[in-house]
Amino acid sequence: NAGVTQTPKFRILKIGQSMTLQCAQDMNHNYMYWYRQDPGMGLKLIYYSVGAGITDKGEVPNGYNVSRSTTEDFPLRLELAAPSQTSVYFCASSYSGQTSTDTQYFGPGTRLTVL
Amino acid sequence: AQKVTQAQTEISVVEKEDVTLDCVYETRDTTYYLFWYKQPPSGELVFLIRRNSFDEQNEISGRYSWNFQKSTSSFNFTITASQVVDSAVYFCALSETDSWGKLQFGAGTQVVVTP
């Protein structure tokens, strides 16, 4: 299993540009999450999904959109990139969302710079 | 409001010294879960341990040990006889009941181990 994969690894955007960060998992996990990590800070939840077709906002959703058309994929869309969105983005997945027994597996991250 | 506080920004030690990382959390739930993750320089997040709120038994796993105290809302982590490979950012995280597995992270503590 490849686990959680993210593409691209690095990206530089100009202000106002749009892009989609890709995330895929091959573990048949139902729950998927997007976090951002700003320099010197912990991860903050952007959006999450409990299954195909179901998504919900996290702590910092403004400026982002998500969709979940399949169990495997959970892309994150930035419509109008702003310098405040410069960050490292992590995708994660878990089977059930039951933190009593389930572990979130993280992808390698996408480092995004908006200039 | 910050729910997970890691007051130590950076800790520097010499190899073979012990290092203890502090984590203080805040929640009104009676059932919750606490985690430690490691982020080495390569950037990925590695799950280390999960503790539920009903299990205050401290644990030792190799050179790692954890001290969970509900009375002080603390979940501290100790590396015994540190090694250079322990150099990383360590994150404490909280997951509350019915949170769909969402994790709330502290800001992280950078551990630097020098030979």
Short mmCIF file of C-alpha atoms in Angstrom, two decimals:
data_model
loop_
_atom_site.label_atom_id
_atom_site.label_comp_id
_atom_site.label_asym_id
_atom_site.label_seq_id
_atom_site.Cartn_x
_atom_site.Cartn_y
_atom_site.Cartn_z
CA ASN A 1 0.00 0.00 0.00
CA ALA A 2 1.18 3.49 -0.83
CA GLY A 3 -0.74 4.90 2.15
CA VAL A 4 -1.64 8.58 1.84
CA THR A 5 -0.14 10.33 -1.16
CA GLN A 6 -0.13 14.03 -1.91
CA THR A 7 0.75 15.95 -5.04
CA PRO A 8 2.48 18.22 -5.73
CA LYS A 9 5.26 18.27 -3.13
CA PHE A 10 6.03 21.93 -3.71
CA ARG A 11 4.24 24.75 -5.47
CA ILE A 12 4.65 28.49 -5.86
CA LEU A 13 1.55 30.49 -6.75
CA LYS A 14 0.99 34.10 -7.57
CA ILE A 15 -1.66 36.06 -5.69
CA GLY A 16 -5.07 35.40 -7.20
CA GLN A 17 -4.16 32.13 -8.90
CA SER A 18 -6.06 28.93 -8.24
CA MET A 19 -4.89 25.40 -7.72
CA THR A 20 -5.95 22.02 -6.45
CA LEU A 21 -3.93 20.00 -3.97
CA GLN A 22 -4.42 16.32 -4.56
CA CYS A 23 -4.74 13.69 -1.86
CA ALA A 24 -5.34 9.99 -2.32
CA GLN A 25 -5.33 6.98 -0.02
CA ASP A 26 -5.43 3.29 -0.86
CA MET A 27 -6.33 1.95 2.58
CA ASN A 28 -10.10 2.05 2.07
CA HIS A 29 -10.39 4.67 4.78
CA ASN A 30 -13.71 6.42 5.20
CA TYR A 31 -12.45 9.52 7.00
CA MET A 32 -10.15 12.04 5.41
CA TYR A 33 -8.80 15.36 6.67
CA TRP A 34 -6.94 18.42 5.45
CA TYR A 35 -4.69 20.31 7.84
CA ARG A 36 -2.38 23.27 7.35
CA GLN A 37 0.80 23.89 9.28
CA ASP A 38 2.09 27.43 9.50
CA PRO A 39 5.72 28.03 10.48
CA GLY A 40 6.30 27.35 14.16
CA MET A 41 2.70 26.32 14.67
CA GLY A 42 0.75 23.15 15.08
CA LEU A 43 -1.59 21.76 12.48
CA LYS A 44 -5.02 23.30 12.06
CA LEU A 45 -7.95 21.50 10.47
CA ILE A 46 -9.29 22.99 7.25
CA TYR A 47 -11.91 20.48 6.10
CA TYR A 48 -12.76 16.89 6.74
CA SER A 49 -14.90 14.16 5.20
CA VAL A 50 -16.58 11.17 6.80
CA GLY A 51 -17.28 9.43 3.51
CA ALA A 52 -17.83 9.94 -0.19
CA GLY A 53 -20.14 12.87 -0.78
CA ILE A 54 -19.92 14.16 2.80
CA THR A 55 -17.67 17.02 3.82
CA ASP A 56 -17.62 19.59 6.59
CA LYS A 57 -15.64 22.61 7.70
CA GLY A 58 -12.88 22.51 10.21
CA GLU A 59 -11.29 25.33 12.16
CA VAL A 60 -9.87 27.36 9.25
CA PRO A 61 -11.97 26.73 6.09
CA ASN A 62 -12.03 30.23 4.60
CA GLY A 63 -10.44 30.42 1.15
CA TYR A 64 -10.69 26.68 0.52
CA ASN A 65 -13.11 24.20 -0.95
CA VAL A 66 -13.20 20.43 -0.99
CA SER A 67 -15.08 17.62 -2.64
CA ARG A 68 -15.18 13.88 -2.04
CA SER A 69 -16.58 12.04 -5.01
CA THR A 70 -14.76 8.78 -4.27
CA THR A 71 -13.53 7.06 -1.12
CA GLU A 72 -9.95 7.29 -2.31
CA ASP A 73 -9.61 10.97 -3.23
CA PHE A 74 -10.03 14.18 -1.29
CA PRO A 75 -8.79 17.21 -3.25
CA LEU A 76 -8.41 20.66 -1.69
CA ARG A 77 -9.12 23.66 -3.88
CA LEU A 78 -7.70 27.17 -3.43
CA GLU A 79 -9.70 29.57 -5.56
CA LEU A 80 -7.93 32.91 -5.12
CA ALA A 81 -4.56 32.35 -3.55
CA ALA A 82 -3.45 34.85 -0.90
CA PRO A 83 -0.11 35.20 0.91
CA SER A 84 -1.87 34.09 4.11
CA GLN A 85 -2.28 30.67 2.52
CA THR A 86 1.45 30.11 2.40
CA SER A 87 1.77 26.96 4.48
CA VAL A 88 2.45 23.26 4.47
CA TYR A 89 -0.68 21.26 3.79
CA PHE A 90 -1.17 17.77 5.17
CA CYS A 91 -3.80 15.29 4.18
CA ALA A 92 -4.68 12.48 6.59
CA SER A 93 -7.02 9.53 6.68
CA SER A 94 -8.43 7.03 9.13
CA TYR A 95 -10.78 4.10 8.82
CA SER A 96 -13.56 5.01 11.23
CA GLY A 97 -12.81 8.31 12.93
CA GLN A 98 -12.99 6.47 16.25
CA THR A 99 -9.98 7.87 18.03
CA SER A 100 -10.31 5.24 20.74
CA THR A 101 -8.88 2.67 18.39
CA ASP A 102 -8.17 4.32 15.06
CA THR A 103 -5.01 6.10 13.98
CA GLN A 104 -4.78 8.94 11.51
CA TYR A 105 -2.20 8.37 8.82
CA PHE A 106 -0.65 11.46 7.31
CA GLY A 107 0.62 12.17 3.84
CA PRO A 108 4.06 13.69 3.22
CA GLY A 109 2.69 17.23 2.84
CA THR A 110 2.57 19.90 0.14
CA ARG A 111 4.61 23.04 0.67
CA LEU A 112 2.78 26.00 -0.87
CA THR A 113 4.14 29.51 -1.25
CA VAL A 114 1.96 32.38 -2.44
CA LEU A 115 3.83 35.43 -3.70
CA ALA B 1 -9.18 29.20 22.59
CA GLN B 2 -6.04 27.10 22.51
CA LYS B 3 -6.95 23.67 23.72
CA VAL B 4 -3.50 22.16 23.64
CA THR B 5 -0.55 24.10 24.97
CA GLN B 6 3.07 23.17 24.51
CA ALA B 7 4.90 25.93 26.31
CA GLN B 8 8.39 24.79 25.30
CA THR B 9 9.30 26.07 21.86
CA GLU B 10 12.69 24.40 21.63
CA ILE B 11 14.76 22.11 23.82
CA SER B 12 18.43 21.45 23.14
CA VAL B 13 20.22 18.55 24.76
CA VAL B 14 23.42 16.64 24.35
CA GLU B 15 23.18 13.01 23.32
CA LYS B 16 22.33 10.60 26.16
CA GLU B 17 20.60 13.27 28.21
CA ASP B 18 16.93 12.82 29.06
CA VAL B 19 14.40 15.29 27.69
CA THR B 20 10.83 15.87 28.87
CA LEU B 21 8.23 17.59 26.76
CA ASP B 22 5.29 19.27 28.45
CA CYS B 23 1.71 19.25 27.19
CA VAL B 24 -1.28 20.84 28.91
CA TYR B 25 -4.74 20.43 27.46
CA GLU B 26 -8.19 21.86 28.02
CA THR B 27 -11.50 20.10 27.47
CA ARG B 28 -14.91 19.81 29.06
CA ASP B 29 -15.44 16.28 27.80
CA THR B 30 -15.09 13.41 30.21
CA THR B 31 -14.02 11.09 27.41
CA TYR B 32 -11.18 12.26 25.22
CA TYR B 33 -7.96 11.05 23.67
CA LEU B 34 -4.47 12.43 23.73
CA PHE B 35 -1.73 11.81 21.22
CA TRP B 36 1.92 12.45 20.59
CA TYR B 37 3.22 12.76 17.05
CA LYS B 38 6.79 13.15 15.87
CA GLN B 39 7.76 15.27 12.85
CA PRO B 40 11.37 14.60 11.83
CA PRO B 41 13.24 16.99 9.51
CA SER B 42 11.88 15.08 6.51
CA GLY B 43 8.47 16.55 7.36
CA GLU B 44 6.15 13.59 7.70
CA LEU B 45 4.09 13.06 10.86
CA VAL B 46 4.66 9.85 12.76
CA PHE B 47 2.16 8.60 15.33
CA LEU B 48 3.80 7.72 18.65
CA ILE B 49 1.11 7.09 21.25
CA ARG B 50 -2.57 7.42 22.07
CA ARG B 51 -4.02 7.67 25.60
CA ASN B 52 -7.69 7.74 26.57
CA SER B 53 -8.99 9.81 29.44
CA PHE B 54 -9.83 6.76 31.54
CA ASP B 55 -6.36 5.33 31.45
CA GLU B 56 -3.96 7.24 33.66
CA GLN B 57 -1.47 4.42 33.79
CA ASN B 58 1.86 5.70 32.70
CA GLU B 59 3.65 3.81 30.00
CA ILE B 60 7.16 3.07 28.95
CA SER B 61 8.06 1.95 25.46
CA GLY B 62 11.74 1.55 24.91
CA ARG B 63 13.33 4.95 25.46
CA TYR B 64 9.95 6.72 25.43
CA SER B 65 7.69 7.20 28.43
CA TRP B 66 4.50 9.11 29.01
CA ASN B 67 3.05 10.71 32.14
CA PHE B 68 -0.69 11.41 32.01
CA GLN B 69 -2.22 13.31 34.93
CA LYS B 70 -5.88 14.30 34.71
CA SER B 71 -5.69 16.35 37.88
CA THR B 72 -3.35 18.81 36.18
CA SER B 73 -4.57 18.21 32.59
CA SER B 74 -1.09 17.25 31.54
CA PHE B 75 0.27 14.61 29.20
CA ASN B 76 4.04 14.81 29.28
CA PHE B 77 6.48 12.84 27.17
CA THR B 78 10.04 11.84 28.07
CA ILE B 79 12.83 10.58 25.88
CA THR B 80 15.44 8.75 27.91
CA ALA B 81 19.06 8.68 26.78
CA SER B 82 18.37 10.86 23.77
CA GLN B 83 19.95 10.17 20.40
CA VAL B 84 20.60 12.39 17.40
CA VAL B 85 17.78 10.61 15.55
CA ASP B 86 15.37 11.95 18.15
CA SER B 87 15.85 15.45 16.75
CA ALA B 88 12.40 16.43 15.53
CA VAL B 89 9.35 18.51 16.32
CA TYR B 90 7.02 16.76 18.71
CA PHE B 91 3.31 17.55 18.72
CA CYS B 92 0.76 16.84 21.39
CA ALA B 93 -2.83 16.53 20.14
CA LEU B 94 -6.32 16.18 21.60
CA SER B 95 -9.40 14.50 20.18
CA GLU B 96 -12.73 15.04 21.93
CA THR B 97 -15.84 12.89 21.99
CA ASP B 98 -17.97 12.89 18.86
CA SER B 99 -15.40 14.93 17.00
CA TRP B 100 -15.23 12.60 13.99
CA GLY B 101 -11.59 11.95 14.74
CA LYS B 102 -10.58 15.58 14.39
CA LEU B 103 -7.27 16.35 16.06
CA GLN B 104 -6.39 19.61 17.80
CA PHE B 105 -2.66 20.11 17.86
CA GLY B 106 -0.35 22.05 20.11
CA ALA B 107 2.25 24.33 18.56
CA GLY B 108 4.95 21.69 18.87
CA THR B 109 8.30 21.49 20.62
CA GLN B 110 11.50 21.36 18.60
CA VAL B 111 13.98 18.91 20.12
CA VAL B 112 17.59 19.29 19.06
CA VAL B 113 19.98 16.54 20.10
CA THR B 114 23.65 17.23 19.50
CA PRO B 115 26.40 14.60 19.61
#
